[in-house]
Tab-separated table of C-alpha atoms in Angstrom:
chain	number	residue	atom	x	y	z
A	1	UNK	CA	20.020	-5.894	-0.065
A	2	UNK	CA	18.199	-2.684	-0.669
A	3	UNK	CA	16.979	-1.248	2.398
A	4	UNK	CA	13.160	-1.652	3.433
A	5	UNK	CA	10.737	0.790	3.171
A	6	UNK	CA	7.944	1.208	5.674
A	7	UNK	CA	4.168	2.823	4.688
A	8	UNK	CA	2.132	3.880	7.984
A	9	UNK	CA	-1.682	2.894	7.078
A	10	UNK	CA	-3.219	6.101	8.547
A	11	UNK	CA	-6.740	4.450	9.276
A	12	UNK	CA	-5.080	2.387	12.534
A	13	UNK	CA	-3.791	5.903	13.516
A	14	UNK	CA	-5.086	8.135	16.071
A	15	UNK	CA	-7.380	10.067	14.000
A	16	UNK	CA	-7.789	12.592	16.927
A	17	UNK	CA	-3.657	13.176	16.897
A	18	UNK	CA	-3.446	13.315	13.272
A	19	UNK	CA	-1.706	16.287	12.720
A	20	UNK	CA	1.183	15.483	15.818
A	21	UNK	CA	0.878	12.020	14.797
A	22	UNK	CA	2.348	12.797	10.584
A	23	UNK	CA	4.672	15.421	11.898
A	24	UNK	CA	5.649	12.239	13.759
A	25	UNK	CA	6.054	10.311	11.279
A	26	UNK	CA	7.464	12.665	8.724
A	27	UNK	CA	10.568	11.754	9.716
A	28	UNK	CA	10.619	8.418	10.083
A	29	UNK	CA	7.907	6.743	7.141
A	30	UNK	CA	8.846	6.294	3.306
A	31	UNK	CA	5.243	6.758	2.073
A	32	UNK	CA	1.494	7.344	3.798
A	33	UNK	CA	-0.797	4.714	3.187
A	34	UNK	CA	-4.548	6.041	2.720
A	35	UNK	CA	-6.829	3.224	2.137
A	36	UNK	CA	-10.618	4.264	0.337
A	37	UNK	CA	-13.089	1.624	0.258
A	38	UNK	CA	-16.862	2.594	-0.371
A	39	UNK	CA	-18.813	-0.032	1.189
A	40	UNK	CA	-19.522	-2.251	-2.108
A	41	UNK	CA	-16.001	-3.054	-3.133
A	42	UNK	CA	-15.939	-3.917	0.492
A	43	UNK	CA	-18.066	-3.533	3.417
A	44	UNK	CA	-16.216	-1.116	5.442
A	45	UNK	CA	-15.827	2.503	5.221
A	46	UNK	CA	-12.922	4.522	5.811
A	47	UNK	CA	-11.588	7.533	4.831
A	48	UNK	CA	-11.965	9.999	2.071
A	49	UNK	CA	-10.286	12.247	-0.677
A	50	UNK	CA	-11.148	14.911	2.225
A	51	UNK	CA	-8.725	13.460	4.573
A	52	UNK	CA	-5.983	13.374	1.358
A	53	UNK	CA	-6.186	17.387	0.601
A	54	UNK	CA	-6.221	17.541	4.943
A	55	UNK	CA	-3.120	14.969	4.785
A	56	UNK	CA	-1.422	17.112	1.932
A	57	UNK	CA	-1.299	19.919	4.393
A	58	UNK	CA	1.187	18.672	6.647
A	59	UNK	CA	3.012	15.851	5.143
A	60	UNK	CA	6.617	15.221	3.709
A	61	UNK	CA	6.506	12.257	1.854
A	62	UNK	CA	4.247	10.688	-0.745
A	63	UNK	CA	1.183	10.235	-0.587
A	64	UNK	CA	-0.503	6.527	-1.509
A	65	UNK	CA	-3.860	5.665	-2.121
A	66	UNK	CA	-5.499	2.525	-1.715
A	67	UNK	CA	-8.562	2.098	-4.087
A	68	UNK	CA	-10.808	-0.518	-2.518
A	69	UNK	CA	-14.078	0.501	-4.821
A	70	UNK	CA	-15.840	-1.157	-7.083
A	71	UNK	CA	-15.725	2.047	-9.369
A	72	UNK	CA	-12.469	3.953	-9.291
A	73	UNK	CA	-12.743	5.574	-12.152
A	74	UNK	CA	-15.123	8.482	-9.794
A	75	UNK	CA	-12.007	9.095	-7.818
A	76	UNK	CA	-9.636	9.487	-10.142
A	77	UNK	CA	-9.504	13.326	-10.765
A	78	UNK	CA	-10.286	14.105	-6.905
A	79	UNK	CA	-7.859	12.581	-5.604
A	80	UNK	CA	-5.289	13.806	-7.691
A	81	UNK	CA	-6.424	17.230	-6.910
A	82	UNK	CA	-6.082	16.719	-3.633
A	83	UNK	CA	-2.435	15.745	-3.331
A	84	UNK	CA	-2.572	12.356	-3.768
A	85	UNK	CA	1.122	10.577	-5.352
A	86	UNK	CA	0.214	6.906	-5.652
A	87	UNK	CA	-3.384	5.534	-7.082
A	88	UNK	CA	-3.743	2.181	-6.901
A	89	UNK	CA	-6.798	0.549	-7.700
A	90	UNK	CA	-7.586	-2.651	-7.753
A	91	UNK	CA	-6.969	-5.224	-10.827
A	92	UNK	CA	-10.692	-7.027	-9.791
A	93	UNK	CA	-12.150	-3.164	-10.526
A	94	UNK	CA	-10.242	-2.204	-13.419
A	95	UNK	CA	-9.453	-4.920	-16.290
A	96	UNK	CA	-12.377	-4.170	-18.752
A	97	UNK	CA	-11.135	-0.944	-19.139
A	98	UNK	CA	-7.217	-0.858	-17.245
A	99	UNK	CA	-5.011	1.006	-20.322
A	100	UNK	CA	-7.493	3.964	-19.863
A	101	UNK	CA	-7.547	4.257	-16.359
A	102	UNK	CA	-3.798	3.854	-15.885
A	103	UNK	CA	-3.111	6.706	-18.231
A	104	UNK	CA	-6.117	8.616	-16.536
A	105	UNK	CA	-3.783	8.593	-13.514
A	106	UNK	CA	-0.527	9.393	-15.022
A	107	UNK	CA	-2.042	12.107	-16.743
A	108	UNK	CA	-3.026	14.133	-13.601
A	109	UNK	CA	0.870	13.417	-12.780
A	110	UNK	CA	0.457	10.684	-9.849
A	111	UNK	CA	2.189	7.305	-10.278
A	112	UNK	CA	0.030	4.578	-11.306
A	113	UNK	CA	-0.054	0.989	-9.158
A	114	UNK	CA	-2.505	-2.322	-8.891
A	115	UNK	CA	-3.558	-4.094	-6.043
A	116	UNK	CA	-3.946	-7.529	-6.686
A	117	UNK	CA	-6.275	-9.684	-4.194
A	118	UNK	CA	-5.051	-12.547	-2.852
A	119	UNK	CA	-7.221	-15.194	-4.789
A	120	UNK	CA	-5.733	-13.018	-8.343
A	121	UNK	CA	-3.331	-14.044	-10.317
A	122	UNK	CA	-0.573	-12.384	-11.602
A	123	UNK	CA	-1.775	-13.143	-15.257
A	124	UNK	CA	-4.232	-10.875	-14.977
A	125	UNK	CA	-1.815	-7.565	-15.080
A	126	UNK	CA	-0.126	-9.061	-17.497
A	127	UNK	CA	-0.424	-7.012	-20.593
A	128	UNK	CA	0.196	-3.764	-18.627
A	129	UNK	CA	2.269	-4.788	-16.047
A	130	UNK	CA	5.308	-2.529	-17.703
A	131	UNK	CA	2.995	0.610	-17.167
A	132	UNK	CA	3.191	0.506	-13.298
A	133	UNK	CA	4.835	2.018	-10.628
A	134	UNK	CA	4.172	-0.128	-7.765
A	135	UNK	CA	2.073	-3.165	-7.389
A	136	UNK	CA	0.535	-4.246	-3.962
A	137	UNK	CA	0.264	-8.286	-3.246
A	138	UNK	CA	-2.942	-8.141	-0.685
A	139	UNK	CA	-1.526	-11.461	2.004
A	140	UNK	CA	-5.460	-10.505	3.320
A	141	UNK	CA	-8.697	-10.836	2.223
A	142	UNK	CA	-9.313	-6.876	1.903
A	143	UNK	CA	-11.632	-4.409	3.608
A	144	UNK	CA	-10.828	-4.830	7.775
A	145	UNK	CA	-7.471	-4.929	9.678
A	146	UNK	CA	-6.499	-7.876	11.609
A	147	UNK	CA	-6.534	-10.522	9.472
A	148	UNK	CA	-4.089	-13.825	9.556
A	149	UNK	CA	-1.758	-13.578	7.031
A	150	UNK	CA	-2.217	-15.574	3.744
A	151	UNK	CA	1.308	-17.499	3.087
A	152	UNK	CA	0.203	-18.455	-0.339
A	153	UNK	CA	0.601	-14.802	-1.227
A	154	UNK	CA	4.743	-15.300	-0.862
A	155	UNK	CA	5.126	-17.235	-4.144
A	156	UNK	CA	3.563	-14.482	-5.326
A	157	UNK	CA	5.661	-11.882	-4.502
A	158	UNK	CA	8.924	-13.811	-5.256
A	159	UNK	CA	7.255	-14.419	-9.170
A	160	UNK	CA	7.038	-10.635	-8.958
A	161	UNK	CA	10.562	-10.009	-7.860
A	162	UNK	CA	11.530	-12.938	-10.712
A	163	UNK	CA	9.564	-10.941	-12.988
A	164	UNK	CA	11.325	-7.444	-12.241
A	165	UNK	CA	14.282	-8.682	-12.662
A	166	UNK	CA	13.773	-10.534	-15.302
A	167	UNK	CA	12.301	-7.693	-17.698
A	168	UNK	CA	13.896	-4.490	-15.668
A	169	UNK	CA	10.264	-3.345	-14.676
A	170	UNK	CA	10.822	-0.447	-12.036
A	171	UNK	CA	7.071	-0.770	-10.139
A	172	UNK	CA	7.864	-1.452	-6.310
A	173	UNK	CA	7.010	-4.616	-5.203
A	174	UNK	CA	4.284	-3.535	-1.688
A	175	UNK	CA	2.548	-5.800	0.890
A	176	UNK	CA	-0.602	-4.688	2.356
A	177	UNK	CA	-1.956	-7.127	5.437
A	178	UNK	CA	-0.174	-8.788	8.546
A	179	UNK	CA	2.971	-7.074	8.121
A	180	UNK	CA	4.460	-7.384	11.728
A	181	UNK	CA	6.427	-9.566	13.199
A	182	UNK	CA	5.815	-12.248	12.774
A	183	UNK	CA	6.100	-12.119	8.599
A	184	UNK	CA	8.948	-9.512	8.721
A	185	UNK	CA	11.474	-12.064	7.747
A	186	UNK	CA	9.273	-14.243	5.187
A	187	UNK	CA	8.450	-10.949	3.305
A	188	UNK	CA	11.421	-9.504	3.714
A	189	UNK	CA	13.628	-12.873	2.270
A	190	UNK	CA	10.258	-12.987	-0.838
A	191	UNK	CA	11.407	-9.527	-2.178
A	192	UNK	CA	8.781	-7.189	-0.591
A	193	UNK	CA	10.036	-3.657	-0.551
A	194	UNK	CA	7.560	-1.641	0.644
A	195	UNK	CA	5.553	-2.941	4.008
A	196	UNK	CA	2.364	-1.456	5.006
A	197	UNK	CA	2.465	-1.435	8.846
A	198	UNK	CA	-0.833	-1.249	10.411
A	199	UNK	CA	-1.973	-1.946	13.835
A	200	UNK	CA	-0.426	-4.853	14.731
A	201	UNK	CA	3.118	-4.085	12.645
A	202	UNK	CA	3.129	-0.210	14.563
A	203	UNK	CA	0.525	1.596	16.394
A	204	UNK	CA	-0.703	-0.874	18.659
A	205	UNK	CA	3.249	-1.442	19.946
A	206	UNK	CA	3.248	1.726	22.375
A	207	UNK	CA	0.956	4.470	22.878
A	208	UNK	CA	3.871	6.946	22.363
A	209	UNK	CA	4.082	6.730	18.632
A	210	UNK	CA	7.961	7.452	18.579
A	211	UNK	CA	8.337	4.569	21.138
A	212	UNK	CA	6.250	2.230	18.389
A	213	UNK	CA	8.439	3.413	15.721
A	214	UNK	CA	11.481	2.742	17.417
A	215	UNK	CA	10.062	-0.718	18.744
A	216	UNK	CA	8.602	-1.822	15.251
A	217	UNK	CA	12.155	-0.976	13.620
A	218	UNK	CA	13.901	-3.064	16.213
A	219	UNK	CA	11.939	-5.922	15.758
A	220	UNK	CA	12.387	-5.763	12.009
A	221	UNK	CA	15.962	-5.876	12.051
A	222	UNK	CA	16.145	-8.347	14.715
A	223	UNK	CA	13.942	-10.505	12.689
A	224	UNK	CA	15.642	-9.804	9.249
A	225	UNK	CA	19.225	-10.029	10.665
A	226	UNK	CA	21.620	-12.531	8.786
């Protein structure tokens, strides 16, 4: 089994440790999730192709951003000025016009991915599905952390890993929502390979960040453990 990969979601960090908190996890994360939303896609607000060129600064690993607006398009270029690897918008924003915004991405050099809402289908990605580089199965209605986890969303994310293997795609199969653990097995056993660990999957398991790491990798193999 190929080992797990773990993505930070930087809006349930301590915003006022930032910089101690990355160096933190430079050396322990795969990828930084940055989640975008614009308050129409969603109702929240978070953070900003700002906080990206800031992030770009002082990281080591790859950068992902999370698209949730309803017009993506506007952040294309931006964002890939400011550092950003990964942008992944989301299928609900992009399918009347998806071929052109995919190679929009690739052609600023960032990897392209999808985010697919829990209530959407796999269908819909369909006819561009070989184009990607990772594609992100939402197990939450999107927009606000602490959500229960949707366990519809696991057929989903075995019919990707079926599909993958199937047709030797290469996008990474990511889970965004309720990764923690008490789903760290169920994903895990699905096919997931990359789990976005929020608030209740890291920070909020010890104030001393290194101490949540440590705890939040214990738990996983504990929970994974044949």
């Amino acid at each position: 089994m190929k080992k797990m990969m773990f993505s930070p979601s930087l809006m349930c960090m301590d915003l006022l440790s930032m910089k101690e908190q990355v160096e933190i996890l430079n050396e322990r994360a795969d990828f930084y999730h940055v989640d975008i939303m614009d308050g129409h896609f969603v109702k929240n607000i978070t953070l900003s192709p700002f906080f990206v060129s800031n992030l770009k600064r002082i990281s080591k690993l790859p950068i992902d951003v999370h698209l949730m607006t309803e017009y993506p398009d506007d952040y294309i270029e931006e964002l890939a000025k400011s550092g950003a690897d990964y942008i992944c918008p989301h299928a609900e924003t992009i399918n009347k016009d998806a071929f052109r915004i995919i190679n929009k991405i690739k052609g600023f050099g960032c990897k392209a991915g999808i985010v697919l809402n829990p209530a959407t289908p796999i269908e819909w990605i369909k006819y561009y599905i070989h184009l990607l580089d990772k594609i992100t199965v939402m197990t939450v209605d999107p927009g606000f952390a602490g959500q229960p986890f949707i366990p519809e969303m696991l057929d989903k994310i075995k019919e990707l890993k079926e599909l993958k293997e199937k047709n030797g795609y290469n996008y990474l199969i990511e889970v965004d929502g309720s990764c923690n653990e008490r789903t760290f097995d169920i994903l895990t056993e699905a096919g997931a390979e990359v789990l976005i660990v929020g608030s209740s999957g890291l920070f909020n398991l010890d104030s001393d960040l290194p101490k949540a790491w440590d705890k939040m990798m214990e738990i996983y193999e504990a929970k994974t453990a044949k």
